[in-house]
PDB file of C-alpha atoms in Angstrom:
ATOM      1  CA  UNK G 359     188.301  61.401   8.433  1.00 46.00           C
ATOM      2  CA  UNK G 360     187.086  61.959  12.225  1.00 52.00           C
ATOM      3  CA  UNK G 361     184.792  59.095  12.429  1.00 56.00           C
ATOM      4  CA  UNK G 362     187.618  57.085  10.319  1.00 54.00           C
ATOM      5  CA  UNK G 363     189.946  57.503  13.189  1.00 56.00           C
ATOM      6  CA  UNK G 364     188.048  56.729  15.931  1.00 55.00           C
ATOM      7  CA  UNK G 365     186.985  53.151  14.784  1.00 55.00           C
ATOM      8  CA  UNK G 366     190.074  52.260  12.879  1.00 55.00           C
ATOM      9  CA  UNK G 367     191.660  49.303  15.530  1.00 52.00           C
ATOM     10  CA  UNK G 368     195.548  49.767  15.309  1.00 51.00           C
ATOM     11  CA  UNK G 369     197.949  51.835  16.357  1.00 51.00           C
ATOM     12  CA  UNK G 370     200.822  52.791  13.711  1.00 47.00           C
ATOM     13  CA  UNK G 371     204.181  52.536  14.333  1.00 46.00           C
ATOM     14  CA  UNK G 372     207.351  53.502  11.688  1.00 42.00           C
ATOM     15  CA  UNK G 373     208.281  49.579  12.132  1.00 41.00           C
ATOM     16  CA  UNK G 374     205.109  48.055  12.472  1.00 43.00           C
ATOM     17  CA  UNK G 375     201.487  46.934  13.009  1.00 44.00           C
ATOM     18  CA  UNK G 376     200.589  46.568  16.505  1.00 52.00           C
ATOM     19  CA  UNK G 377     197.484  45.458  18.348  1.00 56.00           C
ATOM     20  CA  UNK G 378     198.198  46.675  21.701  1.00 62.00           C
ATOM     21  CA  UNK G 379     196.422  48.987  24.126  1.00 73.00           C
ATOM     22  CA  UNK G 380     193.686  48.397  21.674  1.00 82.00           C
ATOM     23  CA  UNK G 381     190.467  51.070  23.006  1.00 88.00           C
ATOM     24  CA  UNK G 382     187.334  48.665  23.870  1.00 90.00           C
ATOM     25  CA  UNK G 383     185.031  50.183  20.934  1.00 92.00           C
ATOM     26  CA  UNK G 384     187.926  49.122  18.789  1.00 90.00           C
ATOM     27  CA  UNK G 385     187.557  45.554  20.100  1.00 92.00           C
ATOM     28  CA  UNK G 386     183.962  44.937  19.514  1.00 94.00           C
ATOM     29  CA  UNK G 387     183.957  46.572  16.472  1.00 94.00           C
ATOM     30  CA  UNK G 388     186.430  43.588  15.558  1.00 93.00           C
ATOM     31  CA  UNK G 389     184.259  41.077  17.119  1.00 95.00           C
ATOM     32  CA  UNK G 390     181.706  41.761  14.686  1.00 95.00           C
ATOM     33  CA  UNK G 391     184.165  39.435  12.736  1.00 94.00           C
ATOM     34  CA  UNK G 392     183.197  36.261  14.917  1.00 94.00           C
ATOM     35  CA  UNK G 393     180.677  35.218  13.208  1.00 92.00           C
ATOM     36  CA  UNK G 394     182.495  34.248   9.886  1.00 91.00           C
ATOM     37  CA  UNK G 395     185.484  33.372  11.723  1.00 91.00           C
ATOM     38  CA  UNK G 396     183.655  30.976  14.183  1.00 90.00           C
ATOM     39  CA  UNK G 397     182.326  28.730  11.228  1.00 88.00           C
ATOM     40  CA  UNK G 398     185.559  29.054   9.237  1.00 87.00           C
ATOM     41  CA  UNK G 399     187.560  27.926  12.229  1.00 87.00           C
ATOM     42  CA  UNK G 400     184.967  24.848  12.546  1.00 85.00           C
ATOM     43  CA  UNK G 401     185.237  23.704   8.951  1.00 83.00           C
ATOM     44  CA  UNK G 402     189.036  23.704   8.969  1.00 85.00           C
ATOM     45  CA  UNK G 403     189.408  21.995  12.339  1.00 84.00           C
ATOM     46  CA  UNK G 404     186.475  19.676  12.622  1.00 78.00           C
ATOM     47  CA  UNK G 405     186.120  16.523  11.820  1.00 74.00           C
ATOM     48  CA  UNK G 406     182.017  16.247  11.494  1.00 74.00           C
ATOM     49  CA  UNK G 407     180.660  18.503   9.240  1.00 78.00           C
ATOM     50  CA  UNK G 408     177.131  18.770  11.571  1.00 79.00           C
ATOM     51  CA  UNK G 409     179.294  21.368  13.742  1.00 77.00           C
ATOM     52  CA  UNK G 410     179.975  23.038  11.027  1.00 77.00           C
ATOM     53  CA  UNK G 411     176.598  23.073   9.405  1.00 79.00           C
ATOM     54  CA  UNK G 412     174.910  24.623  13.371  1.00 78.00           C
ATOM     55  CA  UNK G 413     177.611  27.492  12.783  1.00 79.00           C
ATOM     56  CA  UNK G 414     177.002  28.047   9.885  1.00 80.00           C
ATOM     57  CA  UNK G 415     173.156  28.119   9.771  1.00 78.00           C
ATOM     58  CA  UNK G 416     172.809  31.698  10.792  1.00 78.00           C
ATOM     59  CA  UNK G 417     175.051  32.901   8.213  1.00 78.00           C
ATOM     60  CA  UNK G 418     173.257  30.881   5.496  1.00 77.00           C
ATOM     61  CA  UNK G 419     169.606  32.272   6.524  1.00 77.00           C
ATOM     62  CA  UNK G 420     170.829  35.333   8.229  1.00 82.00           C
ATOM     63  CA  UNK G 421     174.148  36.569   6.078  1.00 87.00           C
ATOM     64  CA  UNK G 422     172.922  39.092   4.303  1.00 90.00           C
ATOM     65  CA  UNK G 423     171.074  40.397   6.863  1.00 92.00           C
ATOM     66  CA  UNK G 424     174.217  40.658   9.154  1.00 92.00           C
ATOM     67  CA  UNK G 425     175.742  42.303   6.138  1.00 93.00           C
ATOM     68  CA  UNK G 426     173.537  45.417   6.823  1.00 95.00           C
ATOM     69  CA  UNK G 427     173.392  45.064  10.137  1.00 96.00           C
ATOM     70  CA  UNK G 428     177.444  46.177  10.548  1.00 96.00           C
ATOM     71  CA  UNK G 429     177.549  49.245   9.497  1.00 95.00           C
ATOM     72  CA  UNK G 430     174.736  50.191  11.581  1.00 96.00           C
ATOM     73  CA  UNK G 431     175.688  48.528  14.176  1.00 97.00           C
ATOM     74  CA  UNK G 432     179.263  50.714  13.668  1.00 95.00           C
ATOM     75  CA  UNK G 433     177.782  53.779  13.979  1.00 95.00           C
ATOM     76  CA  UNK G 434     175.967  53.212  17.271  1.00 96.00           C
ATOM     77  CA  UNK G 435     179.507  52.239  18.668  1.00 95.00           C
ATOM     78  CA  UNK G 436     181.099  55.188  17.311  1.00 92.00           C
ATOM     79  CA  UNK G 437     178.158  57.134  19.182  1.00 93.00           C
ATOM     80  CA  UNK G 438     178.722  55.487  22.754  1.00 93.00           C
ATOM     81  CA  UNK G 439     180.962  57.459  24.885  1.00 90.00           C
ATOM     82  CA  UNK G 440     181.220  55.315  27.913  1.00 91.00           C
ATOM     83  CA  UNK G 441     182.047  52.173  28.846  1.00 91.00           C
ATOM     84  CA  UNK G 442     178.491  51.036  30.573  1.00 93.00           C
ATOM     85  CA  UNK G 443     176.532  52.454  27.890  1.00 95.00           C
ATOM     86  CA  UNK G 444     179.136  50.141  25.237  1.00 95.00           C
ATOM     87  CA  UNK G 445     178.532  47.185  27.633  1.00 95.00           C
ATOM     88  CA  UNK G 446     174.887  47.430  27.816  1.00 96.00           C
ATOM     89  CA  UNK G 447     174.785  47.900  23.755  1.00 97.00           C
ATOM     90  CA  UNK G 448     177.171  44.767  22.881  1.00 97.00           C
ATOM     91  CA  UNK G 449     174.613  42.833  25.510  1.00 96.00           C
ATOM     92  CA  UNK G 450     171.149  43.838  23.292  1.00 97.00           C
ATOM     93  CA  UNK G 451     173.515  43.292  20.337  1.00 96.00           C
ATOM     94  CA  UNK G 452     171.198  39.804  19.473  1.00 95.00           C
ATOM     95  CA  UNK G 453     167.940  41.946  20.095  1.00 95.00           C
ATOM     96  CA  UNK G 454     169.398  44.835  17.961  1.00 96.00           C
ATOM     97  CA  UNK G 455     170.040  42.366  14.883  1.00 94.00           C
ATOM     98  CA  UNK G 456     166.567  40.791  15.246  1.00 92.00           C
ATOM     99  CA  UNK G 457     164.395  43.216  13.501  1.00 93.00           C
ATOM    100  CA  UNK G 458     167.151  43.311  10.597  1.00 93.00           C
ATOM    101  CA  UNK G 459     166.765  39.006  10.020  1.00 90.00           C
ATOM    102  CA  UNK G 460     162.647  39.422  10.420  1.00 89.00           C
ATOM    103  CA  UNK G 461     162.612  42.311   7.972  1.00 90.00           C
ATOM    104  CA  UNK G 462     165.155  40.463   5.597  1.00 87.00           C
ATOM    105  CA  UNK G 463     163.168  36.885   6.141  1.00 85.00           C
ATOM    106  CA  UNK G 464     160.023  38.419   5.456  1.00 84.00           C
ATOM    107  CA  UNK G 465     161.272  40.481   1.786  1.00 86.00           C
ATOM    108  CA  UNK G 466     162.558  36.847   1.126  1.00 83.00           C
ATOM    109  CA  UNK G 467     159.165  34.941   1.496  1.00 82.00           C
ATOM    110  CA  UNK G 468     157.581  37.730  -0.296  1.00 82.00           C
ATOM    111  CA  UNK G 469     159.741  37.415  -3.409  1.00 83.00           C
ATOM    112  CA  UNK G 470     159.576  33.863  -3.463  1.00 81.00           C
ATOM    113  CA  UNK G 471     155.848  32.826  -3.123  1.00 77.00           C
ATOM    114  CA  UNK G 472     152.798  35.552  -3.972  1.00 74.00           C
ATOM    115  CA  UNK G 473     150.638  35.677  -1.778  1.00 80.00           C
ATOM    116  CA  UNK G 474     153.116  34.286   1.371  1.00 72.00           C
ATOM    117  CA  UNK G 475     152.037  31.489   3.010  1.00 77.00           C
ATOM    118  CA  UNK G 476     151.279  32.536   6.783  1.00 77.00           C
ATOM    119  CA  UNK G 477     153.080  29.790   7.870  1.00 79.00           C
ATOM    120  CA  UNK G 478     156.227  30.618   6.567  1.00 78.00           C
ATOM    121  CA  UNK G 479     155.442  34.517   7.752  1.00 78.00           C
ATOM    122  CA  UNK G 480     155.497  33.240  11.411  1.00 80.00           C
ATOM    123  CA  UNK G 481     158.719  30.682  11.091  1.00 80.00           C
ATOM    124  CA  UNK G 482     160.153  33.607  10.700  1.00 82.00           C
ATOM    125  CA  UNK G 483     159.657  34.369  14.490  1.00 82.00           C
ATOM    126  CA  UNK G 484     161.460  31.333  15.069  1.00 83.00           C
ATOM    127  CA  UNK G 485     164.513  32.335  13.084  1.00 79.00           C
ATOM    128  CA  UNK G 486     164.279  35.722  15.426  1.00 83.00           C
ATOM    129  CA  UNK G 487     164.476  33.275  18.650  1.00 87.00           C
ATOM    130  CA  UNK G 488     167.305  31.377  16.996  1.00 85.00           C
ATOM    131  CA  UNK G 489     169.226  34.511  16.143  1.00 84.00           C
ATOM    132  CA  UNK G 490     168.796  35.798  19.715  1.00 90.00           C
ATOM    133  CA  UNK G 491     170.714  32.208  20.840  1.00 92.00           C
ATOM    134  CA  UNK G 492     173.239  32.452  18.543  1.00 91.00           C
ATOM    135  CA  UNK G 493     173.942  36.411  19.216  1.00 93.00           C
ATOM    136  CA  UNK G 494     174.086  35.552  22.690  1.00 94.00           C
ATOM    137  CA  UNK G 495     176.711  32.728  21.981  1.00 94.00           C
ATOM    138  CA  UNK G 496     179.047  35.441  20.138  1.00 95.00           C
ATOM    139  CA  UNK G 497     178.036  38.219  22.234  1.00 96.00           C
ATOM    140  CA  UNK G 498     179.253  36.043  25.754  1.00 97.00           C
ATOM    141  CA  UNK G 499     182.124  34.964  23.064  1.00 96.00           C
ATOM    142  CA  UNK G 500     183.190  38.363  22.182  1.00 96.00           C
ATOM    143  CA  UNK G 501     182.956  39.578  26.030  1.00 95.00           C
ATOM    144  CA  UNK G 502     185.186  36.502  27.703  1.00 95.00           C
ATOM    145  CA  UNK G 503     187.732  37.267  24.994  1.00 95.00           C
ATOM    146  CA  UNK G 504     187.777  40.883  25.831  1.00 94.00           C
ATOM    147  CA  UNK G 505     187.652  40.202  29.276  1.00 93.00           C
ATOM    148  CA  UNK G 506     191.310  37.710  28.864  1.00 93.00           C
ATOM    149  CA  UNK G 507     193.014  40.359  26.254  1.00 91.00           C
ATOM    150  CA  UNK G 508     191.926  43.047  29.095  1.00 89.00           C
ATOM    151  CA  UNK G 509     193.533  41.079  31.836  1.00 89.00           C
ATOM    152  CA  UNK G 510     196.790  40.365  29.615  1.00 87.00           C
ATOM    153  CA  UNK G 511     196.970  44.477  29.071  1.00 84.00           C
ATOM    154  CA  UNK G 512     195.917  44.550  25.211  1.00 86.00           C
ATOM    155  CA  UNK G 513     193.166  46.225  25.627  1.00 87.00           C
ATOM    156  CA  UNK G 514     192.660  49.890  27.428  1.00 76.00           C
ATOM    157  CA  UNK G 515     188.908  49.965  29.339  1.00 76.00           C
ATOM    158  CA  UNK G 516     189.643  53.208  30.461  1.00 73.00           C
ATOM    159  CA  UNK G 517     189.992  54.393  26.905  1.00 75.00           C
ATOM    160  CA  UNK G 518     186.910  53.660  25.173  1.00 80.00           C
TER     161      UNK G 518
END
């Protein structure tokens, strides 16, 4: 119960659900949904399917791995006790996700064709680089939103 109370990102009041004075941990837990939200928004508001495909590709090739990564990363966030460690963890999130992606793709290759083609296994490292770049984009996006919300007073930076 204490674990859940630490990671739930809202303050409940008697009249309504409020998202003021959110803790930094809570914001970054919520930001794990950005790789789902951004492609959806692009799909809704974009005039071209190419842009959507570019942003949806990581989910197509790594969605299951990302869904497995999320609880692990929430666990890591819950163990952080200071702001600098939290920011360091967020910055390294794409590198932490990379083993999930590589392992998932190698399992897929082994399941789809046995014996596996070595060029397919080598291609997993290309996807890993691709994921690091996309992950970096989402880290920068989350950090930018965090900075703006912090400036507006919606996030309490002092409370991890």
